[in-house]
CSV table of C-alpha atoms and ligand atoms in Angstrom, one decimal:
chain,number,residue,atom,x,y,z
Z,950,MET,CA,-30.0,32.7,-24.3
Z,951,ARG,CA,-31.0,30.0,-21.7
Z,952,ASP,CA,-32.7,29.2,-18.8
Z,953,ILE,CA,-30.4,26.8,-16.6
Z,954,LEU,CA,-30.9,26.0,-13.1
Z,955,HIS,CA,-27.8,24.3,-10.2
Z,956,CYS,CA,-30.0,22.8,-7.7
Z,957,ASP,CA,-27.4,22.1,-4.3
Z,958,LEU,CA,-29.2,19.5,-1.5
Z,959,ASN,CA,-28.1,21.0,1.4
Z,960,GLY,CA,-25.7,19.3,3.8
Z,961,PHE,CA,-27.0,16.1,1.4
Z,962,PHE,CA,-26.0,13.1,3.3
Z,963,ALA,CA,-26.3,15.0,7.2
Z,964,SER,CA,-30.0,15.7,6.1
Z,965,VAL,CA,-30.1,11.8,5.1
Z,966,GLU,CA,-29.1,11.5,8.8
Z,967,CYS,CA,-31.3,13.2,10.3
Z,968,LEU,CA,-34.6,11.9,7.8
Z,969,LYS,CA,-33.8,8.8,9.2
Z,970,ARG,CA,-32.9,9.5,12.9
Z,971,PRO,CA,-35.4,12.7,13.2
Z,972,GLU,CA,-33.4,12.9,17.0
Z,973,LEU,CA,-30.6,14.8,15.1
Z,974,LYS,CA,-32.1,17.3,13.8
Z,975,ASN,CA,-31.9,18.9,17.5
Z,976,VAL,CA,-28.0,18.2,18.4
Z,977,PRO,CA,-24.6,19.1,16.4
Z,978,MET,CA,-24.2,16.6,14.0
Z,979,ALA,CA,-21.9,16.0,11.4
Z,980,VAL,CA,-21.1,12.8,8.9
Z,981,CYS,CA,-17.4,11.8,8.5
Z,982,GLY,CA,-16.0,8.0,7.0
Z,983,ASP,CA,-15.0,6.2,9.8
Z,984,PRO,CA,-15.9,8.1,13.3
Z,985,ASP,CA,-14.0,5.4,15.3
Z,986,THR,CA,-10.7,6.7,13.6
Z,987,ARG,CA,-9.6,9.8,14.5
Z,988,HIS,CA,-8.0,10.4,10.4
Z,989,GLY,CA,-11.6,10.6,9.2
Z,990,VAL,CA,-12.6,13.8,8.0
Z,991,ILE,CA,-16.5,15.7,8.0
Z,992,LEU,CA,-18.4,15.1,4.6
Z,993,ALA,CA,-21.9,17.1,5.9
Z,994,LYS,CA,-22.5,18.8,8.2
Z,995,ASN,CA,-26.1,20.5,10.0
Z,996,GLU,CA,-27.0,23.3,10.4
Z,997,ILE,CA,-26.5,23.7,14.1
Z,998,ALA,CA,-23.0,22.0,13.9
Z,999,LYS,CA,-22.5,24.5,11.3
Z,1000,LYS,CA,-23.2,27.3,13.2
Z,1001,TYR,CA,-20.3,25.8,15.8
Z,1002,GLY,CA,-17.6,26.7,12.7
Z,1003,VAL,CA,-17.6,22.3,11.9
Z,1004,VAL,CA,-16.9,22.7,8.0
Z,1005,THR,CA,-16.6,19.4,5.8
Z,1006,ALA,CA,-13.0,18.5,4.7
Z,1007,GLU,CA,-11.8,19.5,7.9
Z,1008,THR,CA,-10.4,16.9,10.6
Z,1009,ILE,CA,-13.1,15.5,13.4
Z,1010,TYR,CA,-10.0,16.1,15.7
Z,1011,SER,CA,-10.5,19.9,14.1
Z,1012,ALA,CA,-13.9,19.4,14.2
Z,1013,LYS,CA,-14.2,18.4,17.7
Z,1014,LYS,CA,-12.2,20.3,19.4
Z,1015,LYS,CA,-14.3,23.3,18.3
Z,1016,CYS,CA,-17.7,21.5,19.2
Z,1017,PRO,CA,-17.3,19.1,21.6
Z,1018,LYS,CA,-21.0,17.9,22.1
Z,1019,LEU,CA,-20.6,17.0,17.7
Z,1020,VAL,CA,-22.4,13.7,17.7
Z,1021,LEU,CA,-21.2,11.8,15.2
Z,1022,VAL,CA,-23.1,9.6,12.2
Z,1023,LYS,CA,-20.6,7.2,10.4
Z,1024,SER,CA,-21.4,7.8,6.3
Z,1025,ASN,CA,-24.1,5.4,4.5
Z,1026,HIS,CA,-23.4,6.0,0.9
Z,1027,SER,CA,-26.2,3.5,-0.3
Z,1028,ASP,CA,-28.9,5.5,0.9
Z,1029,TYR,CA,-27.7,9.5,-0.5
Z,1030,ILE,CA,-27.2,6.8,-4.1
Z,1031,LYS,CA,-30.4,7.0,-3.2
Z,1032,TYR,CA,-31.9,9.7,-2.3
Z,1033,SER,CA,-30.0,11.3,-4.5
Z,1034,LYS,CA,-31.8,9.5,-7.3
Z,1035,LEU,CA,-35.3,10.4,-5.9
Z,1036,VAL,CA,-34.5,14.0,-6.1
Z,1037,ASN,CA,-33.5,14.0,-9.6
Z,1038,ASN,CA,-36.6,12.0,-10.4
Z,1039,ILE,CA,-38.5,15.6,-9.3
Z,1040,TYR,CA,-36.0,17.9,-11.5
Z,1041,LEU,CA,-37.1,15.9,-14.5
Z,1042,LYS,CA,-40.6,15.9,-14.0
Z,1043,TYR,CA,-39.4,19.7,-14.9
Z,1044,THR,CA,-37.4,19.0,-17.5
Z,1045,GLU,CA,-36.0,15.9,-19.1
Z,1046,LYS,CA,-32.5,18.1,-19.6
Z,1047,VAL,CA,-31.0,16.9,-16.2
Z,1048,GLU,CA,-27.8,16.6,-15.6
Z,1049,PRO,CA,-26.2,15.8,-12.0
Z,1050,PHE,CA,-22.8,17.4,-11.6
Z,1051,SER,CA,-22.1,15.3,-8.7
Z,1052,ILE,CA,-24.2,12.9,-6.1
Z,1053,ASP,CA,-25.8,16.5,-4.4
Z,1054,GLU,CA,-26.0,18.7,-7.1
Z,1055,SER,CA,-27.4,18.9,-10.8
Z,1056,PHE,CA,-27.5,21.0,-14.2
Z,1057,LEU,CA,-31.4,21.5,-15.2
Z,1058,ASP,CA,-31.4,22.9,-18.4
Z,1059,VAL,CA,-35.4,24.8,-18.1
Z,1060,THR,CA,-35.4,26.7,-21.1
Z,1061,GLU,CA,-38.2,24.9,-23.2
Z,1062,SER,CA,-40.3,24.6,-19.2
Z,1063,LYS,CA,-41.1,28.2,-19.2
Z,1064,SER,CA,-44.9,27.7,-20.7
Z,1065,LEU,CA,-45.6,25.1,-19.0
Z,1066,PHE,CA,-44.0,26.4,-15.3
Z,1067,GLY,CA,-43.4,29.8,-15.5
Z,1068,THR,CA,-39.9,32.0,-15.7
Z,1069,PRO,CA,-36.6,30.4,-15.0
Z,1070,TYR,CA,-36.7,32.1,-10.8
Z,1071,GLU,CA,-40.6,30.7,-10.6
Z,1072,ILE,CA,-39.4,27.4,-11.5
Z,1073,ALA,CA,-36.5,27.1,-9.1
Z,1074,TYR,CA,-39.0,28.4,-6.2
Z,1075,LYS,CA,-41.5,25.4,-7.7
Z,1076,ILE,CA,-38.3,22.8,-7.4
Z,1077,LYS,CA,-37.4,23.9,-3.7
Z,1078,GLU,CA,-40.7,23.3,-2.8
Z,1079,ASP,CA,-41.3,19.8,-4.6
Z,1080,VAL,CA,-38.0,18.5,-3.4
Z,1081,LYS,CA,-38.9,19.7,-0.2
Z,1082,ASN,CA,-42.7,18.7,0.2
Z,1083,THR,CA,-42.1,14.9,-1.4
Z,1084,LEU,CA,-38.4,14.5,0.6
Z,1085,GLY,CA,-37.7,16.4,3.5
Z,1086,LEU,CA,-34.8,17.7,2.0
Z,1087,THR,CA,-33.5,21.6,0.9
Z,1088,ILE,CA,-31.4,22.5,-1.9
Z,1089,SER,CA,-29.9,26.3,-2.8
Z,1090,VAL,CA,-30.3,26.8,-6.5
Z,1091,GLY,CA,-28.5,29.1,-8.9
Z,1092,VAL,CA,-31.2,30.6,-11.5
Z,1093,SER,CA,-28.3,31.6,-14.5
Z,1094,PHE,CA,-28.6,32.0,-18.4
Z,1095,ASN,CA,-25.3,28.7,-18.8
Z,1096,ARG,CA,-23.9,26.3,-15.9
Z,1097,ILE,CA,-20.6,28.5,-14.4
Z,1098,LEU,CA,-23.2,30.9,-13.3
Z,1099,ALA,CA,-25.5,28.7,-11.6
Z,1100,LYS,CA,-23.4,27.1,-10.2
Z,1101,MET,CA,-21.4,30.4,-8.8
Z,1102,GLY,CA,-25.4,31.4,-8.3
Z,1103,SER,CA,-26.2,28.5,-6.2
Z,1104,ASP,CA,-23.2,29.0,-3.4
Z,1105,LEU,CA,-24.3,32.4,-2.7
Z,1106,LYS,CA,-27.3,31.6,-0.6
Z,1107,LYS,CA,-28.4,28.4,1.3
Z,1108,PRO,CA,-30.1,26.6,2.5
Z,1109,ASP,CA,-33.3,26.2,1.1
Z,1110,ALA,CA,-32.7,29.9,-0.8
Z,1111,ILE,CA,-32.5,30.6,-4.3
Z,1112,THR,CA,-30.4,33.4,-6.2
Z,1113,VAL,CA,-30.7,35.0,-9.8
Z,1114,LEU,CA,-27.8,36.2,-11.5
Z,1115,SER,CA,-28.8,38.0,-14.9
Z,1116,LYS,CA,-27.1,40.1,-17.5
Z,1117,GLU,CA,-27.8,42.8,-15.4
Z,1118,ASN,CA,-26.5,42.2,-12.2
Z,1119,PHE,CA,-24.3,39.0,-12.4
Z,1120,LYS,CA,-21.5,41.8,-12.2
Z,1121,ASP,CA,-22.3,43.5,-9.8
Z,1122,ILE,CA,-23.1,40.7,-7.1
Z,1123,LEU,CA,-19.9,38.6,-8.9
Z,1124,PHE,CA,-16.9,40.9,-9.6
Z,1125,PRO,CA,-15.8,42.7,-5.8
Z,1126,LEU,CA,-16.0,38.4,-4.3
Z,1127,PRO,CA,-12.3,36.6,-4.4
Z,1128,VAL,CA,-11.4,35.6,-6.9
Z,1129,LYS,CA,-10.2,32.1,-4.6
Z,1130,ASP,CA,-14.9,32.2,-4.9
Z,1131,LEU,CA,-14.6,31.6,-9.0
Z,1132,ILE,CA,-15.1,27.8,-9.5
Z,1133,PHE,CA,-12.5,25.2,-10.6
Z,1134,CYS,CA,-9.9,28.6,-9.2
Z,1135,GLY,CA,-8.2,26.8,-7.1
Z,1136,LYS,CA,-5.3,27.3,-5.2
Z,1137,SER,CA,-2.3,27.5,-6.5
Z,1138,THR,CA,-4.4,29.1,-9.3
Z,1139,CYS,CA,-5.5,31.6,-6.9
Z,1140,ASN,CA,-0.9,31.9,-5.8
Z,1141,THR,CA,-0.6,33.0,-9.4
Z,1142,LEU,CA,-3.1,35.1,-9.7
Z,1143,ASN,CA,-2.8,36.6,-6.7
Z,1144,LYS,CA,1.4,37.5,-7.1
Z,1145,MET,CA,-0.7,39.3,-11.4
Z,1146,ARG,CA,-2.3,41.3,-8.1
Z,1147,ILE,CA,-5.3,39.9,-9.7
Z,1148,GLU,CA,-7.3,39.9,-5.9
Z,1149,THR,CA,-10.7,40.2,-7.6
Z,1150,ILE,CA,-13.0,37.8,-10.1
Z,1151,GLY,CA,-14.0,41.9,-11.4
Z,1152,ASP,CA,-10.4,42.0,-11.2
Z,1153,LEU,CA,-9.2,39.0,-13.1
Z,1154,ALA,CA,-12.6,40.2,-15.7
Z,1155,ASN,CA,-10.8,42.8,-16.6
Z,1156,SER,CA,-7.9,41.8,-16.8
Z,1157,ASP,CA,-5.2,41.5,-20.9
Z,1158,VAL,CA,-6.0,38.0,-21.7
Z,1159,ASN,CA,-3.0,37.2,-23.1
Z,1160,ARG,CA,-1.6,38.1,-19.5
Z,1161,ILE,CA,-3.3,35.7,-17.9
Z,1162,THR,CA,-2.6,32.9,-20.9
Z,1163,LYS,CA,0.7,33.0,-21.1
Z,1164,LYS,CA,1.1,32.0,-17.2
Z,1165,LEU,CA,-2.5,29.9,-16.4
Z,1166,GLY,CA,-2.5,28.3,-20.8
Z,1167,LYS,CA,-5.7,26.7,-21.1
Z,1168,MET,CA,-6.5,27.3,-18.0
Z,1169,GLY,CA,-6.5,30.8,-17.8
Z,1170,LEU,CA,-8.1,31.2,-21.0
Z,1171,MET,CA,-11.5,29.6,-19.3
Z,1172,LEU,CA,-11.4,30.7,-15.5
Z,1173,TYR,CA,-10.8,34.6,-18.1
Z,1174,ASN,CA,-15.1,33.2,-19.5
Z,1175,TYR,CA,-16.0,32.4,-16.6
Z,1176,ALA,CA,-15.0,35.7,-14.8
Z,1177,ASN,CA,-17.0,37.2,-17.4
Z,1178,GLY,CA,-19.9,35.2,-17.4
Z,1179,ILE,CA,-18.8,33.0,-20.4
Z,1180,ASP,CA,-19.8,29.5,-20.8
Z,1181,SER,CA,-21.6,27.3,-23.6
Z,1182,ASP,CA,-21.6,24.3,-21.4
Z,1183,LYS,CA,-25.0,22.8,-22.9
Z,1184,VAL,CA,-26.8,20.6,-19.9
Z,1185,GLU,CA,-26.8,16.8,-21.3
Z,1186,LYS,CA,-29.7,14.7,-21.6
Z,1187,TYR,CA,-30.4,12.5,-18.0
Z,1188,GLY,CA,-28.5,9.3,-18.6
Z,1189,THR,CA,-25.8,10.2,-20.9
Z,1190,LYS,CA,-23.7,8.5,-21.0
Z,1191,HIS,CA,-20.0,9.6,-21.6
Z,1192,THR,CA,-17.6,7.2,-23.1
Z,1193,PRO,CA,-13.9,7.6,-20.9
Z,1194,LYS,CA,-11.0,8.2,-21.8
Z,1195,SER,CA,-8.9,5.1,-20.8
Z,1196,VAL,CA,-9.4,1.2,-18.7
Z,1197,SER,CA,-6.6,0.6,-17.0
Z,1198,LYS,CA,-5.8,-2.1,-14.1
Z,1199,GLY,CA,-2.2,-2.5,-12.8
Z,1200,VAL,CA,-0.5,-4.9,-9.8
Z,1201,THR,CA,2.3,-4.4,-6.8
Z,1202,PHE,CA,3.9,-6.8,-6.2
Z,1203,PRO,CA,4.3,-9.0,-2.7
Z,1204,LYS,CA,8.0,-10.0,-3.8
Z,1205,ASP,CA,10.3,-7.7,-7.2
Z,1206,ILE,CA,9.4,-10.5,-10.1
Z,1207,THR,CA,12.6,-11.0,-11.9
Z,1208,SER,CA,11.2,-13.5,-15.2
Z,1209,ILE,CA,9.3,-12.8,-18.3
Z,1210,GLU,CA,6.5,-15.1,-18.1
Z,1211,GLU,CA,5.8,-14.8,-15.3
Z,1212,LEU,CA,5.0,-10.5,-15.7
Z,1213,SER,CA,3.2,-12.2,-19.0
Z,1214,ASN,CA,1.4,-13.9,-17.4
Z,1215,ILE,CA,0.3,-11.4,-15.2
Z,1216,ILE,CA,0.2,-8.7,-18.3
Z,1217,ARG,CA,-3.0,-11.8,-19.6
Z,1218,LYS,CA,-4.7,-11.1,-16.1
Z,1219,LEU,CA,-5.1,-7.3,-16.8
Z,1220,SER,CA,-5.5,-7.3,-19.9
Z,1221,ASP,CA,-8.2,-9.7,-19.7
Z,1222,TYR,CA,-10.3,-7.6,-16.0
Z,1223,ILE,CA,-9.7,-4.8,-19.3
Z,1224,SER,CA,-11.7,-6.2,-22.2
Z,1225,THR,CA,-14.4,-7.7,-19.7
Z,1226,ASN,CA,-14.6,-3.7,-18.5
Z,1227,LEU,CA,-14.3,-2.8,-22.0
Z,1228,ARG,CA,-17.2,-4.8,-23.4
Z,1229,LYS,CA,-19.6,-4.6,-20.4
Z,1230,ASN,CA,-19.6,-0.2,-21.1
Z,1231,GLY,CA,-19.8,-1.5,-24.9
Z,1232,LEU,CA,-16.2,0.4,-26.0
Z,1233,THR,CA,-13.3,-0.5,-28.0
Z,1234,CYS,CA,-9.2,0.6,-27.7
Z,1235,SER,CA,-6.7,0.7,-30.4
Z,1236,VAL,CA,-3.7,1.9,-28.0
Z,1237,VAL,CA,-2.6,-0.4,-25.7
Z,1238,CYS,CA,0.2,1.4,-23.1
Z,1239,ILE,CA,2.0,-0.4,-20.3
Z,1240,SER,CA,3.9,1.0,-17.2
Z,1241,ILE,CA,5.9,-1.0,-15.5
Z,1242,LYS,CA,8.3,0.1,-12.0
Z,1243,ASP,CA,11.1,-1.0,-11.1
Z,1244,ASN,CA,12.6,-2.3,-7.6
Z,1245,MET,CA,13.6,1.1,-7.7
Z,1246,PHE,CA,10.8,2.9,-8.2
Z,1247,CYS,CA,12.1,4.0,-11.8
Z,1248,VAL,CA,9.1,3.8,-14.2
Z,1249,ILE,CA,9.0,2.8,-18.3
Z,1250,ASN,CA,5.4,3.8,-20.1
Z,1251,ARG,CA,5.3,2.5,-23.8
Z,1252,GLN,CA,2.2,2.1,-26.0
Z,1253,LYS,CA,1.2,0.6,-29.3
Z,1254,GLN,CA,-1.2,1.5,-31.5
Z,1255,ILE,CA,-3.7,-1.9,-31.9
Z,1256,PHE,CA,-6.8,-2.3,-34.5
Z,1257,LYS,CA,-9.5,-1.5,-32.8
Z,1258,THR,CA,-11.1,-4.1,-30.7
Z,1259,ASP,CA,-12.7,-5.3,-27.4
Z,1260,LEU,CA,-11.2,-8.4,-26.9
Z,1261,TYR,CA,-8.5,-9.9,-24.7
Z,1262,GLN,CA,-6.3,-12.0,-26.4
Z,1263,ASP,CA,-5.8,-8.3,-28.8
Z,1264,ILE,CA,-4.7,-6.7,-25.9
Z,1265,SER,CA,-2.2,-9.4,-24.1
Z,1266,ASN,CA,-0.8,-9.7,-27.1
Z,1267,VAL,CA,0.5,-5.9,-27.7
Z,1268,ALA,CA,1.2,-5.5,-23.8
Z,1269,ILE,CA,3.1,-8.2,-23.5
Z,1270,SER,CA,5.0,-7.7,-26.9
Z,1271,ILE,CA,5.7,-4.4,-25.5
Z,1272,LEU,CA,7.3,-6.3,-22.6
Z,1273,LYS,CA,9.4,-8.0,-24.6
Z,1274,GLU,CA,10.6,-5.0,-26.4
Z,1275,ASN,CA,11.3,-2.8,-23.2
Z,1276,TYR,CA,12.1,-5.4,-20.3
Z,1277,THR,CA,16.1,-7.0,-21.7
Z,1278,ASP,CA,17.7,-6.5,-17.6
Z,1279,ASN,CA,15.8,-8.6,-16.2
Z,1280,ARG,CA,15.7,-6.8,-13.6
Z,1281,PRO,CA,13.2,-6.8,-10.6
Z,1282,ILE,CA,10.4,-5.6,-11.1
Z,1283,ARG,CA,7.7,-3.7,-8.6
Z,1284,ALA,CA,4.6,-3.4,-10.2
Z,1285,ILE,CA,3.2,-3.7,-13.7
Z,1286,THR,CA,0.1,-1.6,-15.1
Z,1287,VAL,CA,-1.7,-2.3,-18.6
Z,1288,SER,CA,-4.1,0.5,-19.8
Z,1289,VAL,CA,-5.5,1.2,-23.2
Z,1290,SER,CA,-7.2,4.1,-24.9
Z,1291,GLY,CA,-8.8,5.1,-27.9
Z,1292,LEU,CA,-12.5,4.1,-27.0
Z,1293,GLU,CA,-15.2,4.3,-28.7
Z,1294,SER,CA,-18.6,3.1,-28.2
Z,1295,GLN,CA,-19.8,0.7,-30.3
Z,1296,ASP,CA,-22.2,1.6,-31.7
Z,1297,ASP,CA,-20.2,4.6,-33.8
Z,1298,GLN,CA,-17.9,3.0,-35.4
Z,1299,VAL,CA,-19.1,2.5,-39.0
Z,1300,GLN,CA,-15.3,2.0,-40.3
Z,1301,LEU,CA,-13.7,-0.9,-40.7
Z,1302,ASP,CA,-10.9,-1.7,-39.0
Z,1303,ILE,CA,-7.5,-2.1,-40.3
Z,1304,PHE,CA,-7.9,-6.0,-39.2
Z,1305,THR,CA,-10.9,-6.9,-40.7
Z,1306,LEU,CA,-9.9,-5.0,-44.2
Z,1307,ASN,CA,-5.9,-6.2,-44.3
Z,1308,SER,CA,-6.8,-10.2,-43.2
Z,1309,ASN,CA,-7.4,-13.4,-44.9
Z,1310,LYS,CA,-10.2,-15.7,-44.5
Z,1311,LYS,CA,-8.7,-17.4,-41.9
Z,1312,ASN,CA,-7.8,-15.0,-39.9
Z,1313,ASP,CA,-11.5,-13.6,-40.4
Z,1314,LEU,CA,-12.0,-17.0,-39.0
Z,1315,THR,CA,-9.6,-16.8,-35.6
Z,1316,LYS,CA,-10.7,-13.1,-35.6
Z,1317,GLU,CA,-14.6,-14.6,-35.4
Z,1318,LYS,CA,-14.4,-17.9,-33.4
Z,1319,LEU,CA,-11.9,-15.9,-30.3
Z,1320,GLU,CA,-15.3,-13.2,-30.4
Z,1321,ASN,CA,-17.9,-16.4,-30.0
Z,1322,VAL,CA,-15.6,-18.1,-27.1
Z,1323,THR,CA,-15.4,-14.4,-25.6
Z,1324,LYS,CA,-19.4,-14.1,-25.8
Z,1325,THR,CA,-19.6,-17.7,-24.2
Z,1326,ILE,CA,-17.3,-16.2,-21.3
Z,1327,ASP,CA,-18.4,-13.3,-20.6
Z,1328,ASN,CA,-22.3,-15.4,-20.1
Z,1329,ILE,CA,-20.3,-18.0,-18.2
Z,1330,ARG,CA,-19.1,-15.3,-16.6
Z,1331,ASN,CA,-22.4,-13.1,-15.7
Z,1332,LYS,CA,-24.2,-16.0,-14.2
Z,1333,PHE,CA,-22.4,-17.4,-12.5
Z,1334,GLY,CA,-18.8,-15.1,-11.8
Z,1335,ASP,CA,-15.2,-14.5,-12.2
Z,1336,LYS,CA,-13.9,-18.1,-11.6
Z,1337,ILE,CA,-13.7,-19.5,-15.3
Z,1338,THR,CA,-10.8,-18.3,-17.3
Z,1339,PHE,CA,-8.7,-18.2,-20.5
Z,1340,GLY,CA,-6.6,-21.8,-20.0
Z,1341,SER,CA,-3.3,-19.2,-21.2
Z,1342,MET,CA,-4.2,-17.3,-18.0
Z,1343,ILE,CA,-3.6,-20.2,-15.6
Z,1344,GLU,CA,-0.3,-21.5,-14.3
Z,1345,LYS,CA,1.3,-19.7,-12.0
Z,1346,GLU,CA,-1.2,-17.6,-10.3
Z,1347,LYS,CA,0.8,-16.1,-7.6
Z,1348,ASN,CA,-1.1,-14.0,-4.6
Z,1349,ILE,CA,-1.4,-11.0,-6.2
Z,1350,ASN,CA,-2.0,-7.5,-4.5
Z,1351,GLU,CA,-5.4,-6.1,-7.2
Z,1352,GLU,CA,-4.5,-2.8,-7.1
Z,1353,LYS,CA,-7.7,-0.4,-8.9
I,2677,LIG,MG1,-24.5,20.3,-1.6
């Protein structure tokens, strides 16, 4: 049995703006991407704007219709990151297991904090008051025995509130709610469930799981478990890093390209970006993939296994060989993307790679040399920026619009 809290800052962006300019507290206000264009959307609103029916993610146009006096403030992301860190630092006073879920939400495992700070409800209350007194921000807290129910709980009462979902009460509280209120139950999933006459979370919890998985696969099983309050995901310690699944970089050309040399050169640049990114994050890859889009918008994706590497030369050599095997008709190419997957953190690698196992001394030396050159380039780039590059990439530099 674990004790999990989900702490959700109320109207976070708007609250931070109100801290900076207290006069905004007394007028209906909302934070949006860019108030000068009518295309922006509402990112957050204060309580007064909420009373007018302004909701997150609606267009500025529609929000202004509901509340013509709505004051719009441009978002300041660096301020939100700063406050987000400050809030997480407060959470860390109560447990080391603090896992940010987004900029304004974190999961806390307080199972081991009870002897110091009291019951989970008391801990939630202390944290809520601490955040309010220290920073002037309010939070809603969900208290439960797993992450999913804690998250659902923090949504039930807000602002500045605590909701406890226990083994005893969670069915009474959640089962009557529409199934769309279940976490990760999106619009189309919800429609599918509704067609199966599943209207509420309780309907889903009491349905035949085989019927659900037949229609919705793994996603269905996950939702069925959530509806039944089953979730065994752990809350990670603060700062735990997750290895990404892939790294990619692509470009769309201002003019279609038909020259294999030119395409190869672009692949070298993309591979250099990717390998620098891998090394920055201490990762290696074991699969290289290229995706080529021609002028008829026809896309082909091809991939190849590779020995574990983080070197630009390895990635670009494989990517170029894939290009040469798959691009033989000189049709005009509009865009190209290189991506790598099979990523592993270098700290976890004990196994020798195939390259090292199969190589003779000459290969080892070449690889060592390349690694040294790469390290030197990384160091120079860290000092002087990205201007330095490999000689093999210098020819035919065309203006390329970077996409990712
Ligand atoms: Mg929030």
